[in-house]
Amino acid sequence: MISNSDERLITKPKSPQPKKIKLRNPSLSRYMIIGVITFLVLTTAYTLTHLDSANVKIGSAFRGLMMTLNQMFLQPSAGTDGIVMLLQALGISLLLAIMTTIIGAVVGFFLAVMASKNLTNAWLSSSIRVFMAVVRAIPTIIWVLIFSIVCGLGTNAAILGLSFHSVAYLTKAYSESIEEIDQSTIEALKVTGSKFWVIVFQAIWPTIIASLVSWTFIRLEINFANAVAVGAAAGAGGIGYQLFVASGMSFDFHEVGMIVYLIIAVAILLEFIAVKLRKTYIAK
C-alpha cells in the first residue's frame, strides 16, 4: 500500500509543451514577392476575362480537339509514307543525336578538365566557364540557324549547332563532377611526380565515370529532342521533317500519332539503357 505521504512524493511527468512558431519579421523582399504574385494573378484574371473569342464555339472546338486526339493516339497508322520510311527517318534523327552527343562528350571532357578549378589555374578556368555560359545561354535551334547561314539549311548546320551546344552543356556538367573529387587525392598524386594527364586518366576518370555516363545520356536525350525539332525548322530531315509534313501540310493526324509513338518509344529505350549503364558503373 502507498501512503498519502508517498503519493505526494510521486510527481506526474509534465506533458511536453508545444514549441512556439516564430513568425518572420516583415521585410521588403517578402512584400515584393507578394506584390509580384498579386500582379500576376490580376493580370491573368484580366486577360482571361477580356480574351477575344473570335466567335469560336467552345463546345464545337472541344469536340474537334477530341476527334483529332482520337485519330492521333487511338487510330495511329503509317499513312502514305509507310512504316519503313518512318523508321528510316527515325534512325536519321537518332544517329544525329548520337553523333552530336559523342562530339560534345569528347570535346567537352577535355574542356572540362581545363575548366576545373582543382586542376588548372583560376584564369583559364574562368575564361572557359564564361565562354561556355554564353554558348549555353543561346538556344540550340538558334545555333543551328546561325550555322545554317554558313553551311545552308540541312544536316551540316544541324550537326554543328547541336554539337556546339552539347560541348558547352557537357563542359559545365563534367567540370562540376571533377571538382567534387577530394583535393587531397590530386595533391598526393602530384607529390609522387605523376604527370597531368596521368592524373586525369588514372585517378579522375575512374572516379567520375558513373557521373559522366549519367550526364552524357541526359544530353543524348536532349539532343534527340532537338534533332526532332531541327528536322523541320532547319531542314535537317529525319522524323521531325516527317512530323512537320504530316501535321502542317497533309494533315494526316493518323500518321502524326504513329510518329509520336515512335518518338516516345525511342525516348523510353534511351532511358532504359541509361539506367542500366548507371547501375553497372555504380556497382563497380
mmCIF file of C-alpha atoms in Angstrom:
data_model
loop_
_atom_site.group_PDB
_atom_site.id
_atom_site.type_symbol
_atom_site.label_atom_id
_atom_site.label_comp_id
_atom_site.label_asym_id
_atom_site.label_seq_id
_atom_site.Cartn_x
_atom_site.Cartn_y
_atom_site.Cartn_z
ATOM 1 C CA MET A 1 0.000 0.000 0.000
ATOM 2 C CA ILE A 2 1.226 3.512 -0.831
ATOM 3 C CA SER A 3 0.577 6.047 1.872
ATOM 4 C CA ASN A 4 -0.633 9.574 1.315
ATOM 5 C CA SER A 5 2.832 10.955 2.051
ATOM 6 C CA ASP A 6 4.349 8.654 -0.586
ATOM 7 C CA GLU A 7 1.749 9.745 -3.134
ATOM 8 C CA ARG A 8 2.753 13.361 -2.620
ATOM 9 C CA LEU A 9 6.390 12.459 -3.399
ATOM 10 C CA ILE A 10 5.457 10.911 -6.736
ATOM 11 C CA THR A 11 5.395 13.645 -9.363
ATOM 12 C CA LYS A 12 3.459 13.260 -12.538
ATOM 13 C CA PRO A 13 5.502 13.761 -15.730
ATOM 14 C CA LYS A 14 4.860 17.067 -17.352
ATOM 15 C CA SER A 15 3.302 16.989 -20.779
ATOM 16 C CA PRO A 16 5.603 18.422 -23.448
ATOM 17 C CA GLN A 17 4.842 21.997 -24.268
ATOM 18 C CA PRO A 18 4.371 22.778 -27.958
ATOM 19 C CA LYS A 19 7.159 24.826 -29.447
ATOM 20 C CA LYS A 20 6.310 28.353 -30.312
ATOM 21 C CA ILE A 21 6.449 29.088 -34.001
ATOM 22 C CA LYS A 22 8.440 32.193 -34.708
ATOM 23 C CA LEU A 23 6.962 34.229 -37.471
ATOM 24 C CA ARG A 24 9.335 36.005 -39.803
ATOM 25 C CA ASN A 25 9.571 39.696 -39.441
ATOM 26 C CA PRO A 26 8.145 41.718 -42.312
ATOM 27 C CA SER A 27 10.790 42.514 -44.908
ATOM 28 C CA LEU A 28 10.994 44.301 -48.241
ATOM 29 C CA SER A 29 11.683 41.071 -50.149
ATOM 30 C CA ARG A 30 8.512 39.425 -48.791
ATOM 31 C CA TYR A 31 6.425 42.424 -49.769
ATOM 32 C CA MET A 32 7.982 42.386 -53.252
ATOM 33 C CA ILE A 33 7.194 38.673 -53.711
ATOM 34 C CA ILE A 34 3.612 39.182 -52.562
ATOM 35 C CA GLY A 35 3.280 42.180 -54.863
ATOM 36 C CA VAL A 36 4.606 40.290 -57.892
ATOM 37 C CA ILE A 37 2.305 37.304 -57.271
ATOM 38 C CA THR A 38 -0.673 39.597 -56.834
ATOM 39 C CA PHE A 39 0.172 41.460 -60.034
ATOM 40 C CA LEU A 40 0.469 38.190 -61.993
ATOM 41 C CA VAL A 41 -2.852 36.890 -60.644
ATOM 42 C CA LEU A 42 -4.646 40.124 -61.508
ATOM 43 C CA THR A 43 -3.054 40.267 -64.963
ATOM 44 C CA THR A 44 -4.060 36.672 -65.677
ATOM 45 C CA ALA A 45 -7.612 37.258 -64.499
ATOM 46 C CA TYR A 46 -7.929 40.422 -66.606
ATOM 47 C CA THR A 47 -6.531 38.669 -69.689
ATOM 48 C CA LEU A 48 -8.864 35.699 -69.378
ATOM 49 C CA THR A 49 -11.920 37.909 -68.973
ATOM 50 C CA HIS A 50 -11.019 40.111 -71.966
ATOM 51 C CA LEU A 51 -9.969 37.487 -74.497
ATOM 52 C CA ASP A 52 -11.339 37.910 -77.994
ATOM 53 C CA SER A 53 -13.035 34.585 -78.693
ATOM 54 C CA ALA A 54 -13.485 35.483 -82.391
ATOM 55 C CA ASN A 55 -16.882 33.758 -82.309
ATOM 56 C CA VAL A 56 -15.259 30.426 -81.522
ATOM 57 C CA LYS A 57 -17.740 27.952 -80.107
ATOM 58 C CA ILE A 58 -16.085 26.223 -77.190
ATOM 59 C CA GLY A 59 -18.242 23.119 -77.480
ATOM 60 C CA SER A 60 -17.502 22.604 -81.173
ATOM 61 C CA ALA A 61 -13.821 23.330 -80.677
ATOM 62 C CA PHE A 62 -13.588 20.822 -77.837
ATOM 63 C CA ARG A 63 -15.338 18.141 -79.889
ATOM 64 C CA GLY A 64 -12.942 18.799 -82.780
ATOM 65 C CA LEU A 65 -9.979 18.519 -80.427
ATOM 66 C CA MET A 66 -11.183 15.203 -79.046
ATOM 67 C CA MET A 67 -11.761 13.898 -82.590
ATOM 68 C CA THR A 68 -8.218 14.883 -83.573
ATOM 69 C CA LEU A 69 -6.724 13.263 -80.456
ATOM 70 C CA ASN A 70 -8.728 10.137 -81.176
ATOM 71 C CA GLN A 71 -7.287 9.964 -84.698
ATOM 72 C CA MET A 72 -3.749 10.572 -83.429
ATOM 73 C CA PHE A 73 -3.480 8.309 -80.414
ATOM 74 C CA LEU A 74 -6.241 5.711 -80.799
ATOM 75 C CA GLN A 75 -6.049 5.215 -84.570
ATOM 76 C CA PRO A 76 -2.362 5.655 -85.471
ATOM 77 C CA SER A 77 -1.110 4.497 -88.853
ATOM 78 C CA ALA A 78 1.951 4.908 -91.047
ATOM 79 C CA GLY A 79 -0.063 6.863 -93.612
ATOM 80 C CA THR A 80 1.126 7.264 -97.175
ATOM 81 C CA ASP A 81 4.809 7.304 -96.170
ATOM 82 C CA GLY A 82 4.819 3.763 -94.833
ATOM 83 C CA ILE A 83 6.416 2.350 -91.722
ATOM 84 C CA VAL A 84 9.756 1.722 -93.465
ATOM 85 C CA MET A 85 10.203 5.391 -94.369
ATOM 86 C CA LEU A 86 9.203 6.483 -90.873
ATOM 87 C CA LEU A 87 11.721 4.105 -89.301
ATOM 88 C CA GLN A 88 14.435 5.372 -91.646
ATOM 89 C CA ALA A 89 13.606 8.966 -90.688
ATOM 90 C CA LEU A 90 13.636 7.994 -87.008
ATOM 91 C CA GLY A 91 17.046 6.402 -87.485
ATOM 92 C CA ILE A 92 18.388 9.601 -89.059
ATOM 93 C CA SER A 93 17.260 11.668 -86.068
ATOM 94 C CA LEU A 94 18.675 9.131 -83.610
ATOM 95 C CA LEU A 95 22.030 8.956 -85.411
ATOM 96 C CA LEU A 96 22.167 12.750 -85.495
ATOM 97 C CA ALA A 97 21.617 12.823 -81.729
ATOM 98 C CA ILE A 98 24.245 10.117 -81.096
ATOM 99 C CA MET A 99 26.851 11.767 -83.326
ATOM 100 C CA THR A 100 26.477 15.206 -81.778
ATOM 101 C CA THR A 101 26.490 13.744 -78.263
ATOM 102 C CA ILE A 102 29.749 11.881 -78.926
ATOM 103 C CA ILE A 103 31.349 15.044 -80.293
ATOM 104 C CA GLY A 104 30.085 17.023 -77.314
ATOM 105 C CA ALA A 105 31.276 14.387 -74.829
ATOM 106 C CA VAL A 106 34.815 14.105 -76.232
ATOM 107 C CA VAL A 107 35.431 17.835 -76.664
ATOM 108 C CA GLY A 108 33.504 18.664 -73.502
ATOM 109 C CA PHE A 109 35.614 16.327 -71.360
ATOM 110 C CA PHE A 110 38.913 17.931 -72.350
ATOM 111 C CA LEU A 111 37.473 21.413 -71.901
ATOM 112 C CA ALA A 112 36.027 20.356 -68.545
ATOM 113 C CA VAL A 113 39.489 19.298 -67.398
ATOM 114 C CA MET A 114 40.793 22.735 -68.356
ATOM 115 C CA ALA A 115 37.797 24.427 -66.676
ATOM 116 C CA SER A 116 38.099 22.574 -63.347
ATOM 117 C CA LYS A 117 39.372 24.819 -60.581
ATOM 118 C CA ASN A 118 41.110 21.963 -58.784
ATOM 119 C CA LEU A 119 43.235 21.076 -61.832
ATOM 120 C CA THR A 120 44.121 24.323 -63.608
ATOM 121 C CA ASN A 121 44.665 27.971 -62.767
ATOM 122 C CA ALA A 122 41.787 30.314 -61.997
ATOM 123 C CA TRP A 123 42.256 32.482 -65.125
ATOM 124 C CA LEU A 124 41.962 29.598 -67.591
ATOM 125 C CA SER A 125 39.077 28.038 -65.679
ATOM 126 C CA SER A 126 37.101 31.278 -65.518
ATOM 127 C CA SER A 127 37.672 32.067 -69.202
ATOM 128 C CA ILE A 128 36.338 28.695 -70.351
ATOM 129 C CA ARG A 129 33.383 28.846 -67.972
ATOM 130 C CA VAL A 130 32.336 32.323 -69.115
ATOM 131 C CA PHE A 131 32.539 31.383 -72.799
ATOM 132 C CA MET A 132 30.560 28.180 -72.262
ATOM 133 C CA ALA A 133 27.941 30.065 -70.256
ATOM 134 C CA VAL A 134 27.420 32.416 -73.208
ATOM 135 C CA VAL A 135 27.064 29.455 -75.573
ATOM 136 C CA ARG A 136 24.531 27.752 -73.281
ATOM 137 C CA ALA A 137 22.506 30.931 -72.952
ATOM 138 C CA ILE A 138 21.635 30.783 -76.661
ATOM 139 C CA PRO A 139 19.107 28.022 -77.515
ATOM 140 C CA THR A 140 20.237 25.130 -79.688
ATOM 141 C CA ILE A 141 17.850 25.976 -82.522
ATOM 142 C CA ILE A 142 19.374 29.482 -82.726
ATOM 143 C CA TRP A 143 22.863 27.995 -83.084
ATOM 144 C CA VAL A 144 21.583 25.718 -85.844
ATOM 145 C CA LEU A 145 20.139 28.704 -87.684
ATOM 146 C CA ILE A 146 23.384 30.658 -87.188
ATOM 147 C CA PHE A 147 25.445 27.849 -88.708
ATOM 148 C CA SER A 148 22.885 27.487 -91.495
ATOM 149 C CA ILE A 149 23.952 30.939 -92.714
ATOM 150 C CA VAL A 150 27.392 29.496 -93.462
ATOM 151 C CA CYS A 151 26.505 25.908 -94.370
ATOM 152 C CA GLY A 152 22.970 26.391 -95.613
ATOM 153 C CA LEU A 153 19.908 24.667 -94.245
ATOM 154 C CA GLY A 154 20.478 20.955 -93.850
ATOM 155 C CA THR A 155 22.235 18.267 -91.874
ATOM 156 C CA ASN A 156 25.612 20.062 -91.658
ATOM 157 C CA ALA A 157 24.129 23.054 -89.855
ATOM 158 C CA ALA A 158 22.214 20.749 -87.521
ATOM 159 C CA ILE A 159 25.359 18.780 -86.617
ATOM 160 C CA LEU A 160 27.375 21.928 -85.912
ATOM 161 C CA GLY A 161 24.612 23.604 -83.902
ATOM 162 C CA LEU A 162 23.786 20.555 -81.786
ATOM 163 C CA SER A 163 27.475 19.761 -81.208
ATOM 164 C CA PHE A 164 28.305 23.350 -80.247
ATOM 165 C CA HIS A 165 25.615 23.492 -77.586
ATOM 166 C CA SER A 166 26.414 19.935 -76.399
ATOM 167 C CA VAL A 167 30.046 20.897 -75.789
ATOM 168 C CA ALA A 168 29.004 23.862 -73.654
ATOM 169 C CA TYR A 169 26.476 21.810 -71.687
ATOM 170 C CA LEU A 170 28.757 18.846 -71.001
ATOM 171 C CA THR A 171 31.763 21.041 -70.188
ATOM 172 C CA LYS A 172 29.854 22.526 -67.281
ATOM 173 C CA ALA A 173 28.451 19.166 -66.139
ATOM 174 C CA TYR A 174 31.776 17.330 -66.354
ATOM 175 C CA SER A 175 33.765 20.104 -64.670
ATOM 176 C CA GLU A 176 31.399 20.131 -61.703
ATOM 177 C CA SER A 177 31.834 16.364 -61.355
ATOM 178 C CA ILE A 178 35.625 16.734 -61.452
ATOM 179 C CA GLU A 179 35.568 19.452 -58.804
ATOM 180 C CA GLU A 180 33.729 17.120 -56.400
ATOM 181 C CA ILE A 181 36.843 14.909 -56.168
ATOM 182 C CA ASP A 182 38.779 15.201 -52.924
ATOM 183 C CA GLN A 183 41.617 17.654 -53.476
ATOM 184 C CA SER A 184 43.946 15.621 -51.243
ATOM 185 C CA THR A 185 43.864 12.747 -53.741
ATOM 186 C CA ILE A 186 45.022 15.006 -56.546
ATOM 187 C CA GLU A 187 47.703 16.611 -54.385
ATOM 188 C CA ALA A 188 49.013 13.194 -53.336
ATOM 189 C CA LEU A 189 49.439 12.166 -56.964
ATOM 190 C CA LYS A 190 51.205 15.432 -57.784
ATOM 191 C CA VAL A 191 53.651 14.848 -54.927
ATOM 192 C CA THR A 192 54.543 11.430 -56.359
ATOM 193 C CA GLY A 193 55.522 13.124 -59.621
ATOM 194 C CA SER A 194 52.586 11.943 -61.722
ATOM 195 C CA LYS A 195 52.053 13.927 -64.886
ATOM 196 C CA PHE A 196 48.901 15.954 -65.516
ATOM 197 C CA TRP A 197 47.192 13.609 -67.981
ATOM 198 C CA VAL A 198 48.203 10.558 -65.967
ATOM 199 C CA ILE A 199 46.305 12.046 -63.017
ATOM 200 C CA VAL A 200 43.320 12.752 -65.264
ATOM 201 C CA PHE A 201 43.009 9.282 -66.780
ATOM 202 C CA GLN A 202 44.274 7.164 -63.852
ATOM 203 C CA ALA A 203 42.578 8.942 -60.936
ATOM 204 C CA ILE A 204 39.879 11.326 -62.111
ATOM 205 C CA TRP A 205 38.360 9.312 -64.973
ATOM 206 C CA PRO A 206 37.671 6.111 -62.941
ATOM 207 C CA THR A 207 36.238 8.179 -60.080
ATOM 208 C CA ILE A 208 33.685 10.138 -62.098
ATOM 209 C CA ILE A 209 32.812 7.580 -64.807
ATOM 210 C CA ALA A 210 29.321 6.961 -63.378
ATOM 211 C CA SER A 211 28.608 10.684 -63.336
ATOM 212 C CA LEU A 212 29.943 11.089 -66.873
ATOM 213 C CA VAL A 213 27.660 8.330 -68.156
ATOM 214 C CA SER A 214 24.675 9.906 -66.438
ATOM 215 C CA TRP A 215 25.302 13.393 -67.837
ATOM 216 C CA THR A 216 26.099 12.054 -71.303
ATOM 217 C CA PHE A 217 22.836 10.153 -71.563
ATOM 218 C CA ILE A 218 20.899 13.148 -70.292
ATOM 219 C CA ARG A 219 22.447 15.155 -73.109
ATOM 220 C CA LEU A 220 21.689 12.363 -75.588
ATOM 221 C CA GLU A 221 18.011 12.580 -74.686
ATOM 222 C CA ILE A 222 18.125 16.366 -75.087
ATOM 223 C CA ASN A 223 19.883 16.052 -78.448
ATOM 224 C CA PHE A 224 17.308 13.562 -79.687
ATOM 225 C CA ALA A 225 14.518 16.002 -78.842
ATOM 226 C CA ASN A 226 16.470 18.820 -80.517
ATOM 227 C CA ALA A 227 17.146 16.628 -83.571
ATOM 228 C CA VAL A 228 13.398 16.146 -83.965
ATOM 229 C CA ALA A 229 12.854 19.895 -83.674
ATOM 230 C CA VAL A 230 15.579 20.963 -86.119
ATOM 231 C CA GLY A 231 14.424 18.332 -88.582
ATOM 232 C CA ALA A 232 11.616 20.652 -89.587
ATOM 233 C CA ALA A 233 12.976 24.070 -88.551
ATOM 234 C CA ALA A 234 16.401 23.740 -90.199
ATOM 235 C CA GLY A 235 15.612 21.260 -92.949
ATOM 236 C CA ALA A 236 17.765 18.577 -91.369
ATOM 237 C CA GLY A 237 15.322 15.825 -92.302
ATOM 238 C CA GLY A 238 14.626 12.895 -90.062
ATOM 239 C CA ILE A 239 11.473 12.171 -88.127
ATOM 240 C CA GLY A 240 10.990 15.854 -87.356
ATOM 241 C CA TYR A 241 10.536 16.689 -91.021
ATOM 242 C CA GLN A 242 8.050 13.831 -91.423
ATOM 243 C CA LEU A 243 6.131 15.150 -88.423
ATOM 244 C CA PHE A 244 6.057 18.631 -89.931
ATOM 245 C CA VAL A 245 4.780 17.363 -93.275
ATOM 246 C CA ALA A 246 2.149 15.091 -91.737
ATOM 247 C CA SER A 247 0.796 17.729 -89.350
ATOM 248 C CA GLY A 248 1.203 21.003 -91.216
ATOM 249 C CA MET A 249 0.909 20.050 -94.874
ATOM 250 C CA SER A 250 -1.019 16.806 -95.396
ATOM 251 C CA PHE A 251 -2.972 16.987 -92.100
ATOM 252 C CA ASP A 252 -2.669 13.228 -91.692
ATOM 253 C CA PHE A 253 -3.245 13.015 -87.949
ATOM 254 C CA HIS A 254 -3.158 9.212 -88.019
ATOM 255 C CA GLU A 255 0.461 9.433 -89.168
ATOM 256 C CA VAL A 256 1.173 12.132 -86.584
ATOM 257 C CA GLY A 257 0.078 9.727 -83.868
ATOM 258 C CA MET A 258 2.339 6.976 -85.224
ATOM 259 C CA ILE A 259 5.310 9.364 -85.311
ATOM 260 C CA VAL A 260 4.654 10.488 -81.739
ATOM 261 C CA TYR A 261 4.542 6.876 -80.560
ATOM 262 C CA LEU A 262 7.838 6.138 -82.328
ATOM 263 C CA ILE A 263 9.492 9.123 -80.668
ATOM 264 C CA ILE A 264 8.195 8.072 -77.247
ATOM 265 C CA ALA A 265 9.463 4.527 -77.806
ATOM 266 C CA VAL A 266 12.981 5.794 -78.554
ATOM 267 C CA ALA A 267 12.919 8.076 -75.500
ATOM 268 C CA ILE A 268 11.920 5.154 -73.256
ATOM 269 C CA LEU A 269 14.645 2.955 -74.801
ATOM 270 C CA LEU A 270 17.316 5.598 -74.166
ATOM 271 C CA GLU A 271 16.201 5.995 -70.561
ATOM 272 C CA PHE A 272 16.283 2.208 -70.060
ATOM 273 C CA ILE A 273 19.842 1.972 -71.414
ATOM 274 C CA ALA A 274 20.949 4.911 -69.271
ATOM 275 C CA VAL A 275 19.585 3.329 -66.084
ATOM 276 C CA LYS A 276 21.284 0.006 -66.863
ATOM 277 C CA LEU A 277 24.639 1.657 -67.528
ATOM 278 C CA ARG A 278 24.441 3.789 -64.398
ATOM 279 C CA LYS A 279 23.726 0.713 -62.265
ATOM 280 C CA THR A 280 26.648 -1.125 -63.884
ATOM 281 C CA TYR A 281 29.183 1.603 -63.183
ATOM 282 C CA ILE A 282 27.853 2.343 -59.698
ATOM 283 C CA ALA A 283 28.092 -1.374 -58.852
ATOM 284 C CA LYS A 284 31.737 -1.358 -59.873
#
